XYZ file of C-alpha atoms in Angstrom:
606
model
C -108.838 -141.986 -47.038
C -108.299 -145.233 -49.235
C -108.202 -144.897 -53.117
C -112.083 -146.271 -53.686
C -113.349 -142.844 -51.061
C -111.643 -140.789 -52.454
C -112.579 -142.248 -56.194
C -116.493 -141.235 -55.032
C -116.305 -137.572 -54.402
C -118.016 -136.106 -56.902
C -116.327 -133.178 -58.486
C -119.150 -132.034 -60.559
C -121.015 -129.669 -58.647
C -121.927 -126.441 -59.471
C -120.261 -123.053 -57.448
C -119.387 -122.603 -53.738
C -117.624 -120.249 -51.204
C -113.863 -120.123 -50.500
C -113.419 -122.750 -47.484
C -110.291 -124.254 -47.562
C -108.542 -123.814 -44.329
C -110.624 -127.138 -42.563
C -108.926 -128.872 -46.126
C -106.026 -127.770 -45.497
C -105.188 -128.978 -42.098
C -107.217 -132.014 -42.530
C -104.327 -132.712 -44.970
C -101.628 -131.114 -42.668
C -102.767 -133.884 -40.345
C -102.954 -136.429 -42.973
C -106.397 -137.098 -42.102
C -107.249 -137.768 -45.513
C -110.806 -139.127 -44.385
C -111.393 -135.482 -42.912
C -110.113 -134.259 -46.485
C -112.535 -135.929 -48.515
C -115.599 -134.784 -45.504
C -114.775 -131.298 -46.246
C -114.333 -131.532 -49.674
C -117.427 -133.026 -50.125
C -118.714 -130.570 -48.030
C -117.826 -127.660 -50.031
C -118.748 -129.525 -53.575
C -122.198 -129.280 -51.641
C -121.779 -125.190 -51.079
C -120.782 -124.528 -54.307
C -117.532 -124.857 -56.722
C -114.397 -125.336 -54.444
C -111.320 -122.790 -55.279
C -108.720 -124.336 -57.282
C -107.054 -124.342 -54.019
C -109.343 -126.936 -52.755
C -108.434 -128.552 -55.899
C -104.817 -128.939 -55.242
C -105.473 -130.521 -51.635
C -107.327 -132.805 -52.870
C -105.194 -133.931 -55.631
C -102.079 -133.507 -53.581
C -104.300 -135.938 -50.956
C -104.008 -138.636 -53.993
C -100.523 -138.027 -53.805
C -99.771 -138.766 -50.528
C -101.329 -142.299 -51.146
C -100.500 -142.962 -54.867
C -104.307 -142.415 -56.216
C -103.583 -140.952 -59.888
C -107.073 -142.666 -61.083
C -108.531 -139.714 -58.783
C -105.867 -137.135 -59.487
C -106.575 -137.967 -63.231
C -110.766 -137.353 -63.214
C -110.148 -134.204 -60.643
C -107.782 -133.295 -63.779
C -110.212 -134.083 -66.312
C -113.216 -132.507 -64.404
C -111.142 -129.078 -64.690
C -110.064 -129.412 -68.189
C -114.264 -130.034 -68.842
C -114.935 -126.745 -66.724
C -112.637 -125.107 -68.601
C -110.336 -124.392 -65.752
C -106.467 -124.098 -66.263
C -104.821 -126.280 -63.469
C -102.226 -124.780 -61.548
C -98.440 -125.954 -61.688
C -99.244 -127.674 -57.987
C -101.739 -129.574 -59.507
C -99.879 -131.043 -62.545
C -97.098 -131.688 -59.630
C -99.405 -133.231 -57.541
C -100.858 -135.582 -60.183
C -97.299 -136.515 -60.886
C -96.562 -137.422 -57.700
C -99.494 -139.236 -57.296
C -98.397 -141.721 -60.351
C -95.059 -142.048 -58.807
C -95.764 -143.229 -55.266
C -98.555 -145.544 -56.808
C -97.938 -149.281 -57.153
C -96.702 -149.380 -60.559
C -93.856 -146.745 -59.632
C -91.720 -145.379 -62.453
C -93.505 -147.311 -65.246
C -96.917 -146.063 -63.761
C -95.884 -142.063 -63.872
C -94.653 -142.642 -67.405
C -98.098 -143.901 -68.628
C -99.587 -140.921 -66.872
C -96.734 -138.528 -69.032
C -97.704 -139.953 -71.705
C -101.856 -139.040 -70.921
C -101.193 -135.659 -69.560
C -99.380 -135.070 -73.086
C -102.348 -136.579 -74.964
C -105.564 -134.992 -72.734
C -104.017 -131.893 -72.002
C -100.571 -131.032 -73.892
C -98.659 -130.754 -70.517
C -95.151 -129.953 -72.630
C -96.693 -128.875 -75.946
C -96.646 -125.408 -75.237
C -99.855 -125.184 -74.162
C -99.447 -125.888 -70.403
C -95.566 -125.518 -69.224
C -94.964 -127.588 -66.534
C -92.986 -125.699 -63.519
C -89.124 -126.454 -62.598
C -91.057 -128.145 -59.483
C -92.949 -130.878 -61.969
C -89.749 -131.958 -63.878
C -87.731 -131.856 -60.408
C -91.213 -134.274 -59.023
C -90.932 -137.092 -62.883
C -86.860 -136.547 -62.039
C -87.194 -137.604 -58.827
C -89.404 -140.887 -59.269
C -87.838 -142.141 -62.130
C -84.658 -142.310 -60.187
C -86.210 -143.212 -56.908
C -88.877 -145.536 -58.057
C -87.325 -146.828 -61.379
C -84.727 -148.628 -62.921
C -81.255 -148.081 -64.544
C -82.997 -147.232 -67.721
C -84.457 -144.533 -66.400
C -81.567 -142.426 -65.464
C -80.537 -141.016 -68.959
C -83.931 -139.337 -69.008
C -83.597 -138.375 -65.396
C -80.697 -136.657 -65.949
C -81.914 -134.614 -68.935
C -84.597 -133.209 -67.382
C -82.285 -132.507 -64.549
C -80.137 -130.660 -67.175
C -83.056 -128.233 -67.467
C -83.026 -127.014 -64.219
C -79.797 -125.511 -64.004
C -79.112 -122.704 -62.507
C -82.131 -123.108 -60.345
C -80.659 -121.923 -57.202
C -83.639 -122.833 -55.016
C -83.591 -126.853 -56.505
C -79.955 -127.005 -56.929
C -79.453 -129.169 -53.632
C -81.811 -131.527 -54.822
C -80.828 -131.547 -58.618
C -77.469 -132.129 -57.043
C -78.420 -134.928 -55.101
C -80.198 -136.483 -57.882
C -77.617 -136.127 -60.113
C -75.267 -138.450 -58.080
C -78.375 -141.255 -57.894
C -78.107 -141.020 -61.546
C -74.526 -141.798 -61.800
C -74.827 -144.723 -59.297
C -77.535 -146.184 -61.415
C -75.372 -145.639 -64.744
C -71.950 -147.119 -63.091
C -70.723 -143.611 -63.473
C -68.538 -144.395 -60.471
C -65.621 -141.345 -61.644
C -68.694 -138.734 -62.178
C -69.994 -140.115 -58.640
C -67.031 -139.588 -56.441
C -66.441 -136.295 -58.197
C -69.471 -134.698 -57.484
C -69.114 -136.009 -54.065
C -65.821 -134.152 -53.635
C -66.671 -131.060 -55.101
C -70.416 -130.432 -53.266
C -68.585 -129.748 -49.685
C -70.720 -126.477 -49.334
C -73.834 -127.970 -49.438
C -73.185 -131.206 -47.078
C -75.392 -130.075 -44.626
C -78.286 -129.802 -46.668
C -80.857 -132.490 -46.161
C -81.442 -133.272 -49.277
C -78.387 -133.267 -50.825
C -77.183 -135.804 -47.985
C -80.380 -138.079 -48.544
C -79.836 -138.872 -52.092
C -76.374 -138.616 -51.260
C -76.891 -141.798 -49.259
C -79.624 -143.759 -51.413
C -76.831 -143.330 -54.398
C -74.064 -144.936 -52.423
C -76.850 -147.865 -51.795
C -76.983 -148.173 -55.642
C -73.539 -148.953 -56.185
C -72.327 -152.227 -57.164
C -71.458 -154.472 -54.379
C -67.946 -154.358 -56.270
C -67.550 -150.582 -54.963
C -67.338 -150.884 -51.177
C -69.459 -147.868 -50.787
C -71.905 -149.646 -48.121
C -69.684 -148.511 -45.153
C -69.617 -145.260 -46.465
C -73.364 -145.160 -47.249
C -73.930 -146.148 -43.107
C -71.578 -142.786 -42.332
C -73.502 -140.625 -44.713
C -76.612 -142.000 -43.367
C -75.645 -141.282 -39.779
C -74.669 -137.781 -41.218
C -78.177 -137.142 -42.602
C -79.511 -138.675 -39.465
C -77.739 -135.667 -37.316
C -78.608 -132.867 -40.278
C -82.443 -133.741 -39.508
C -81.622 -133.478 -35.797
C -80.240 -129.825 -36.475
C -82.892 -128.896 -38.606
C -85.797 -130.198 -37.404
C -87.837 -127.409 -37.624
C -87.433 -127.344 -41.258
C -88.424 -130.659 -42.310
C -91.139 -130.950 -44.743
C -94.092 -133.285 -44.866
C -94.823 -135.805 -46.481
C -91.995 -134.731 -49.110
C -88.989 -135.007 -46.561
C -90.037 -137.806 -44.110
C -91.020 -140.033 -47.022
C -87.606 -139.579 -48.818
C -85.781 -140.111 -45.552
C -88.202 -143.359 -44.962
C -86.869 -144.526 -48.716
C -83.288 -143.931 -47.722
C -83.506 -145.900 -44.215
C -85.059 -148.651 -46.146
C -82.862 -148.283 -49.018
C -79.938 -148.854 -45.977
C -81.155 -151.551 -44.305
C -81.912 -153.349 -47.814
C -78.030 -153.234 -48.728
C -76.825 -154.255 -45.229
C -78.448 -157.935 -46.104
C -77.687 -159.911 -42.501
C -75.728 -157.241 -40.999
C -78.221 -157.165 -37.687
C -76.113 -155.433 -35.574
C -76.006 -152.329 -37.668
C -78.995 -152.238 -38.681
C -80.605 -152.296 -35.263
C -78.086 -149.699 -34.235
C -79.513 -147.645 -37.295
C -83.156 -148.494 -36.465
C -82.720 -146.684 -32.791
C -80.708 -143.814 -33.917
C -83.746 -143.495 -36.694
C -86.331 -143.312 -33.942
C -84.414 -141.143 -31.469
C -84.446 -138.321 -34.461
C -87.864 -139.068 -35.905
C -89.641 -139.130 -32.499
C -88.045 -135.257 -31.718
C -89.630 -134.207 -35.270
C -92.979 -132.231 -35.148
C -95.065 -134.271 -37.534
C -98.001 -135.813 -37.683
C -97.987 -138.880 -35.767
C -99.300 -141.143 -38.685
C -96.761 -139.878 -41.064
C -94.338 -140.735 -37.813
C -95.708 -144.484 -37.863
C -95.242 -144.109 -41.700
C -91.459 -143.740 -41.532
C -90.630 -146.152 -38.285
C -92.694 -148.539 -39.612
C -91.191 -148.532 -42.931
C -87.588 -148.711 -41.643
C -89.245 -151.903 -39.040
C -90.326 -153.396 -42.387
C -86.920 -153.366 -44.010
C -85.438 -154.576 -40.406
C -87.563 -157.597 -40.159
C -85.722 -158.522 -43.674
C -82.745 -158.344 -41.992
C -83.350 -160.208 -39.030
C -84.800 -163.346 -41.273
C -81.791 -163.145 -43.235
C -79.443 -163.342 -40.065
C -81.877 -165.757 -38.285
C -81.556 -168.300 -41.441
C -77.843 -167.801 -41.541
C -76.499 -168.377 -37.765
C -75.904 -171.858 -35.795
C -74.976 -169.713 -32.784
C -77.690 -170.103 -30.065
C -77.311 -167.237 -27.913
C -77.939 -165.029 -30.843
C -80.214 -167.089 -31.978
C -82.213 -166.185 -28.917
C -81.292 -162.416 -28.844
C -82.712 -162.458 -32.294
C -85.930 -164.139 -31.026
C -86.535 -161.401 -28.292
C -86.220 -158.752 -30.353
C -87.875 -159.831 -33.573
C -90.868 -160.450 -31.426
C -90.786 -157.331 -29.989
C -90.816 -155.126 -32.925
C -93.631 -157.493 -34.054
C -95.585 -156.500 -31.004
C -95.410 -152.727 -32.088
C -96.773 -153.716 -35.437
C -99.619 -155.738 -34.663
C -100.527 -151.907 -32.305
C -100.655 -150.130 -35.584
C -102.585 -152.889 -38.158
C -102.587 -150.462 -40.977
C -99.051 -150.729 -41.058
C -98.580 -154.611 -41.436
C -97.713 -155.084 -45.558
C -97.535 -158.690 -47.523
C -93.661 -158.226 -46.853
C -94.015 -157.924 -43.025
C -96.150 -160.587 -43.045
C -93.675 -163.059 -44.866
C -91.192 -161.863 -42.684
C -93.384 -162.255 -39.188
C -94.000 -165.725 -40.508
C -90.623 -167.020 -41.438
C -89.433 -165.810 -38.117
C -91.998 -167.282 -36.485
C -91.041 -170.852 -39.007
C -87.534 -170.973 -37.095
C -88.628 -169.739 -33.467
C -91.068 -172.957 -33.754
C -88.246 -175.140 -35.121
C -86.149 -173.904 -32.485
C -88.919 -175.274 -29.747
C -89.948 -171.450 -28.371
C -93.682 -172.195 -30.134
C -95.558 -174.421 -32.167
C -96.030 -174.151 -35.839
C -99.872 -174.547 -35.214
C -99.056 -171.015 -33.559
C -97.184 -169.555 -36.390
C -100.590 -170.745 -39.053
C -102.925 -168.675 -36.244
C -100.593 -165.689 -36.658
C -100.569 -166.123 -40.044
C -104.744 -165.933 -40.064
C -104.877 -162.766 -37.401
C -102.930 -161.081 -40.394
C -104.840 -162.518 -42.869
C -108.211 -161.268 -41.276
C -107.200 -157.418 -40.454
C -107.227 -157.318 -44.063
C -103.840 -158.022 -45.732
C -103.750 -160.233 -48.476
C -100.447 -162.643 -48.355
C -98.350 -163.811 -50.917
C -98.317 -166.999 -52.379
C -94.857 -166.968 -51.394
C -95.989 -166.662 -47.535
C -98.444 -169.894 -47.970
C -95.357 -171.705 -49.512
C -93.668 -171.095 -46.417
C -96.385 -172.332 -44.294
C -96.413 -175.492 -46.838
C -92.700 -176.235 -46.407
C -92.832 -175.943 -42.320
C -95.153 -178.234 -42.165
C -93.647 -180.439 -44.402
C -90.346 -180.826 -42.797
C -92.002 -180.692 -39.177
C -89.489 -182.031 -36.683
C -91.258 -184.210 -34.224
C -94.283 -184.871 -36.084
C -94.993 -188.211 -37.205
C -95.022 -188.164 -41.568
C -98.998 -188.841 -41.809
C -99.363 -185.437 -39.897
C -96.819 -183.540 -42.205
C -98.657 -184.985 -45.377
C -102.227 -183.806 -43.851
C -101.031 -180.490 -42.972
C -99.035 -179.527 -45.962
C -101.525 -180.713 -48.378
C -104.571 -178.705 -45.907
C -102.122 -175.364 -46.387
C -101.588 -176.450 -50.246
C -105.498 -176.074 -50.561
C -105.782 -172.912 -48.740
C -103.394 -171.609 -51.632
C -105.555 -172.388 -54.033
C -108.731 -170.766 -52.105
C -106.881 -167.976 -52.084
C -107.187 -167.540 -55.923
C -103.104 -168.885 -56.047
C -101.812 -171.230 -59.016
C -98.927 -173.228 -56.851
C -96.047 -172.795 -58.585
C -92.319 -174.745 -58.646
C -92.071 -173.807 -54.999
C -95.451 -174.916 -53.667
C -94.942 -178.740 -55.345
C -91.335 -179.056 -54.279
C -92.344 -178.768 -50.465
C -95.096 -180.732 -51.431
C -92.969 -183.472 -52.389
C -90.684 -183.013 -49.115
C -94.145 -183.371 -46.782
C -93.747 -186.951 -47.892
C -90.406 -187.814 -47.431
C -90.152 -190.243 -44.279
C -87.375 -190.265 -41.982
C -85.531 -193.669 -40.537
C -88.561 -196.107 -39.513
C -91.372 -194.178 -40.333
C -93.936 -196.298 -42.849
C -94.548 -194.308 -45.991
C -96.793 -196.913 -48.316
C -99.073 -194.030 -48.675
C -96.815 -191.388 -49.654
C -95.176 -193.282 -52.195
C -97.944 -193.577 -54.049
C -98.926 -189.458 -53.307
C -95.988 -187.912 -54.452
C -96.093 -189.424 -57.612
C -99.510 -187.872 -57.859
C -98.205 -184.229 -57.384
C -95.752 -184.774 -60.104
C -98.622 -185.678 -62.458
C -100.967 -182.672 -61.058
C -97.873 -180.320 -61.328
C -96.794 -181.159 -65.194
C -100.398 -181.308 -66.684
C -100.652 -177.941 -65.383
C -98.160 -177.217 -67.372
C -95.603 -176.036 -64.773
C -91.987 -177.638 -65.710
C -89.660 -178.921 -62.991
C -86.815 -176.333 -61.744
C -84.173 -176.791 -59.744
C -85.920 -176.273 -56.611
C -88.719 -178.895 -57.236
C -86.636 -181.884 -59.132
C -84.284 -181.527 -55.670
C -87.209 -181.703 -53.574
C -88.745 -184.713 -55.856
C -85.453 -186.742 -56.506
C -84.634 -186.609 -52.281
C -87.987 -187.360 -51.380
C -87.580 -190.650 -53.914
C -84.459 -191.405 -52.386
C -86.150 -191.014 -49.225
C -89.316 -193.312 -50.282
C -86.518 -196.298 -51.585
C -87.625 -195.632 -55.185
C -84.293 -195.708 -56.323
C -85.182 -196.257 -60.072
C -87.484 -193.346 -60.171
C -85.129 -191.062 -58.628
C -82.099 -192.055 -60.770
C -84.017 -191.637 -64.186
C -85.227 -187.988 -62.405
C -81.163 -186.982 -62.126
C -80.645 -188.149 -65.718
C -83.549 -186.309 -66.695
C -82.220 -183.052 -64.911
C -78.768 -183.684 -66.854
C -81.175 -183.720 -70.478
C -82.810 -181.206 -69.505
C -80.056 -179.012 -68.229
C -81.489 -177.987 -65.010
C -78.512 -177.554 -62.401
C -78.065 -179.891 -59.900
C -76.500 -178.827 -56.701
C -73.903 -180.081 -54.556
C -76.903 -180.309 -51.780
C -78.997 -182.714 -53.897
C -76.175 -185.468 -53.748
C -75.670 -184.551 -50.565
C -79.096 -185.325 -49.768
C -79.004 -188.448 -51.969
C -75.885 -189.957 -50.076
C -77.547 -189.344 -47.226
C -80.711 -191.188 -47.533
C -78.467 -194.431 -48.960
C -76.564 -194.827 -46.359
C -79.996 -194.331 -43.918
C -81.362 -197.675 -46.306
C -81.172 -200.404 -43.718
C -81.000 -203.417 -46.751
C -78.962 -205.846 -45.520
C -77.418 -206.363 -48.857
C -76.554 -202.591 -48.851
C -77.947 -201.639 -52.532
C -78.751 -198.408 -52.311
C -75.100 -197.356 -50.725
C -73.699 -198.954 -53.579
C -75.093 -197.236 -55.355
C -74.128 -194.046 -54.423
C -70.729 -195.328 -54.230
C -70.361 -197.379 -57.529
C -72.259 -194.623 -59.484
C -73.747 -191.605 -57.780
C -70.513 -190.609 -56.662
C -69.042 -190.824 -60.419
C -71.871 -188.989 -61.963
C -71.065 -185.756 -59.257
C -67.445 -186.261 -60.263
C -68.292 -185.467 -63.918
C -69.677 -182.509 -62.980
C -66.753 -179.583 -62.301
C -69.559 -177.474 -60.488
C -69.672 -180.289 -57.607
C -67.166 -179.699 -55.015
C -67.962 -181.828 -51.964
C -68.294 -180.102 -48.539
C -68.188 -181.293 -45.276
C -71.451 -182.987 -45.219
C -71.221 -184.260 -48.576
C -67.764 -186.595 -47.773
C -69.475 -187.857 -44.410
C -72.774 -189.011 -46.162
C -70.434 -190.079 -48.864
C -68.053 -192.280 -46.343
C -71.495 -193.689 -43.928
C -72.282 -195.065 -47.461
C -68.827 -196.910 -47.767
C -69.483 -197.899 -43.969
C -72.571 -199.484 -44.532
C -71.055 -201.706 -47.742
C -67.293 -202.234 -45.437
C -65.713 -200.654 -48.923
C -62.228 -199.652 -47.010
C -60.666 -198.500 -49.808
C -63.041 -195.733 -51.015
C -63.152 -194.988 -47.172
C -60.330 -194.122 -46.915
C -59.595 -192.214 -49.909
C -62.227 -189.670 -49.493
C -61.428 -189.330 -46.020
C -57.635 -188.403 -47.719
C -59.226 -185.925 -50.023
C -61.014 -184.553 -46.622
C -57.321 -183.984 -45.394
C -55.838 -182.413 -48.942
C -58.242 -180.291 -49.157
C -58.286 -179.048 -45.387
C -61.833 -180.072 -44.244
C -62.139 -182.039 -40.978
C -64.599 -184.778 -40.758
C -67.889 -184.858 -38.306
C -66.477 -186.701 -34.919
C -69.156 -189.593 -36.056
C -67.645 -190.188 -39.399
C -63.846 -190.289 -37.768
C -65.588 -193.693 -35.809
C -67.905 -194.978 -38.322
C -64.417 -195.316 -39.762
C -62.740 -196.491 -37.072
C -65.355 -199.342 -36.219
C -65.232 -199.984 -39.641
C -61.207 -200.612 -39.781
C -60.961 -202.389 -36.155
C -63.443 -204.863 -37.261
C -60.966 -206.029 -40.447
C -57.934 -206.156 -37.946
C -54.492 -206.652 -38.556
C -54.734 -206.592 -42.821
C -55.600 -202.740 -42.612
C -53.795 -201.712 -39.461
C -51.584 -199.258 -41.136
C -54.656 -197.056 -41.719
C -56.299 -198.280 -38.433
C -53.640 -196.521 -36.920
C -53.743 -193.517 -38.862
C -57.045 -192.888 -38.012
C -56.607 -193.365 -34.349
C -54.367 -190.537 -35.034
C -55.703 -187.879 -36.726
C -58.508 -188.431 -34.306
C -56.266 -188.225 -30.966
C -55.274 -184.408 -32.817
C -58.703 -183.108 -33.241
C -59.904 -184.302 -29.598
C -62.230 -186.942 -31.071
C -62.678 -190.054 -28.740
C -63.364 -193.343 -30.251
């Protein structure tokens, strides 16, 4: 049932017969087209019991429809109905697992209070309603929503069927507060209840709302493993949706704090499915959860993918990103704007990596598109920027390509923002040899197009601008864009000179201007800037610059630095060097020899 069916059943028909055990296991099943069928069938008969009522609202629930929980509300308050305490938990619910989340149940508070005095005195709200607002605003919300949270909690003391839960909350609370003291104690004093499921799910999801600074994340893997084997042992007690949707928000939850960790989080991912798969539930509310935890696991794998060198797990990564791709694209409905960034920026570095072509990664990209998820603009930004910096493909083709996807943005009802224009600019940034008369003149147009639109440069798009100028030989231009950075105080990073240095000392002018540059006053201008520090890559663009002018003494003093400061130079910058130094003979010998040196100890050959 999606939110627009179930907005059309009309809840104004006059009385019926009691029918609602077809309802209910429609919704047992989540079936939630069957649900609105019979529903409709029995608004046909006659008025449905107020049990049909609370399927049907609890239906909206399930997938976050409070616009329909709210008229099915209304329609009762107009019939003069009282709701039940289900209902008002239900409509709750409903405004909690909706896309606005926290903020979205608290506008629906705030209407229930208005419409139909829910805490007035006129309709009390059951210890299971404030246990349902406790439970998003901590769960959906933000750190400013725990002090509420944990009033309402307050009120359900001595509860002794909630207090698992109101126990569990409570410690999400304190995580969210920085209450680390009232965390660990309630952790140490709530042995007798560790095996309950709920206690042990929010247990985990508040140890994954710690500050990084708290080293609870190996702790929160344990606790998780813990819950994993308490669902195991109970498994005939697990509730749905309620339970498999909080344990789908704790996997994720998991997986979200463990960053690149891969390794675990696959290990987690199969333990997951191993327990979920024994569960009897339905089978889409199955998909739900896996699916869910896949989501959160494609995250990972993008963020180890875009962080290793190492090819053999490089390709391991490959092979089994793929493959949990291949058990998304057999359930559609589960494929989300995030799963789709992530499929794609996989796909970005399989291509660059030679295992497909990026033309291949666009027509995944459009299968997704066309089953009916919308991307981000973020997505078509990636698209924009793997095209752009295309290896192999001559720099006409990048420029067509980028600028096709750059349109396709904009079609999509898109403004491109910072992001969009700074891979626009690196699209046409030639490499060594390639003619770029046409792209000089180009990315001086996006500039324009991008600042009468009123979008101001950022880091990420003066980088992109002032390397692609460097890149183009329009030296001038790109200078006046660093000083203009400095004015402005956007932050330049230590990969922006890196990337300046670099394309000087790729300027093949015999006179050498550009690397002279960079020497006589690049390099001085990064100097004034105690942010800077050099790395690796930085010194050897910085030294193939001194190379390409024969300046031996600035040669040799950053390669020096290089040795104070511990970092060993690339194996080509030891013999630019070296050619360098043989070629002035005996009057720099001394260092000649030195440099023969240090290379013979790393196992560089001349």
């Amino acid at each position: 049932m999606n939110v627009s069916t179930a907005a059309a059943v009309d809840v104004s028909v006059p009385e019926c017969h009691n029918a609602t055990r077809a309802l209910r296991m429609a919704l047992n099943a989540n079936n939630m087209e069957a649900v609105v069928a019979e529903f409709s069938r029995l608004c046909r008969e006659g008025v449905p019991t107020m049990e049909a009522y609370e399927v049907v609202v609890q239906a909206c629930a399930r997938i976050g429809d409070s616009e329909t929980a709210m008229k099915i509300l209304g329609y009762l308050k107009q019939r003069g109905i009282k709701p039940s305490s289900k209902i008002f938990t239900a409509v709750l619910r409903a405004a909690g697992r909706g896309p606005e989340g926290a903020p979205g149940l608290v506008r629906v508070l705030s209407q229930l209070e208005r419409k139909h005095h829910m805490t007035s005195g006129k309709i009390q709200p059951s210890n299971e309603a404030f246990l349902e607002i406790a439970r998003i605003l901590l769960i959906k919300g933000g750190p400013q929503y725990a002090k509420p949270a944990l009033v309402i909690l307050g009120r359900l003391a001595g509860d002794r069927a909630l207090e698992d839960e109101v126990a569990g909350l409570k410690l999400v609370a304190y995580a969210m507060m920085d209450e680390y003291e009232l965390l660990e104690q309630s952790l140490a004093s709530s042995v007798e209840i560790g095996t309950s499921f709920l206690f042990n799910a929010y247990a985990t999801f508040a140890l994954t709302r710690c500050a990084p600074s708290q080293n609870t994340l190996s702790r929160a893997v344990d606790r998780y493993q813990l819950l994993l084997k308490v669902i195991k042992a109970q498994s005939g007690s697990v509730r749905f949706p309620e339970d498999a949707l909080l344990g789908a928000a704790v996997g994720r939850a998991i997986l979200e704090r463990l960053l690149d960790d891969y390794d675990t989080a696959w290990l987690l991912r199969m333990k997951t499915r191993e327990v979920v798969y024994q569960l009897e539930i339905p089978l889409s509310l199955r998909d739900e959860w896996l699916y869910s935890l896949d989501e959160s696991l494609l995250q990972v794998m993008r963020n180890r993918m875009l962080r290793t060198e190492v090819r053999d797990e490089r390709r391991e990564l490959h092979a089994r990103w793929t493959t949990t791709w291949a058990d998304f694209k057999r359930v559609p409905t589960a494929i989300t704007p995030s799963v789709c960034e992530s499929v794609i920026s996989l796909g970005i570095v399989r291509a660059y990596d030679g295992l497909q072509s990026i033309r291949s990664v666009e027509s995944t990209f459009d299968d997704i598109r066309q089953s009916g998820v919308i991307p981000e603009r973020s997505t078509y930004n990636l698209l924009i920027g793997a095209w752009a910096e295309a290896p192999e493909l001559p720099l006409s083709t990048r420029m067509t390509e980028a600028s096709r996807v750059f349109e396709a943005l904009q079609k999509a009802g898109y403004s491109p923002d910072t992001v969009s224009y700074a891979n626009m600019f690196a699209s046409c940034a030639p490499r060594i040899g390639e003619d770029f008369d046409d792209a000089a003149l180009l990315i001086l147009t996006y500039e324009s197009e991008m600042l009468e639109q009123g979008i101001s440069h950022d880091t990420e798009s003066a980088s992109a601008l002032i390397s692609s100028l460097f890149a183009l030989r329009l030296y001038e231009e790109g200078r006046q864009r660093l000083v203009d950075m400095r004015l402005t105080g956007i932050p330049r990073s230590i990969k922006l000179y890196q990337a300046v240095f670099s394309h000087c000392a790729a300027d093949r002018d015999p006179a050498g201007g550009a690397a002279m540059f960079a020497i006589r006053d690049l390099r001085f201008s990064m100097m004034r800037e105690p942010e800077m520090v050099p790395d690796r890559e930085t010194y050897a663009a910085l030294i193939e610059c001194c190379c390409r002018i024969e300046d031996y003494v600035v040669a040799f003093q950053l390669l020096m630095e290089m040795e104070e400061k511990l970092i060993v130079p690339p194996a080509q910058t030891y013999r630019s060097v070296l050619r360098m130094y043989e070629e002035a003979g005996e009057l720099v010998r001394e260092e000649t020899d030195w440099i023969r040196e240090r290379m013979r100890e790393r196992g560089v050959s001349p």
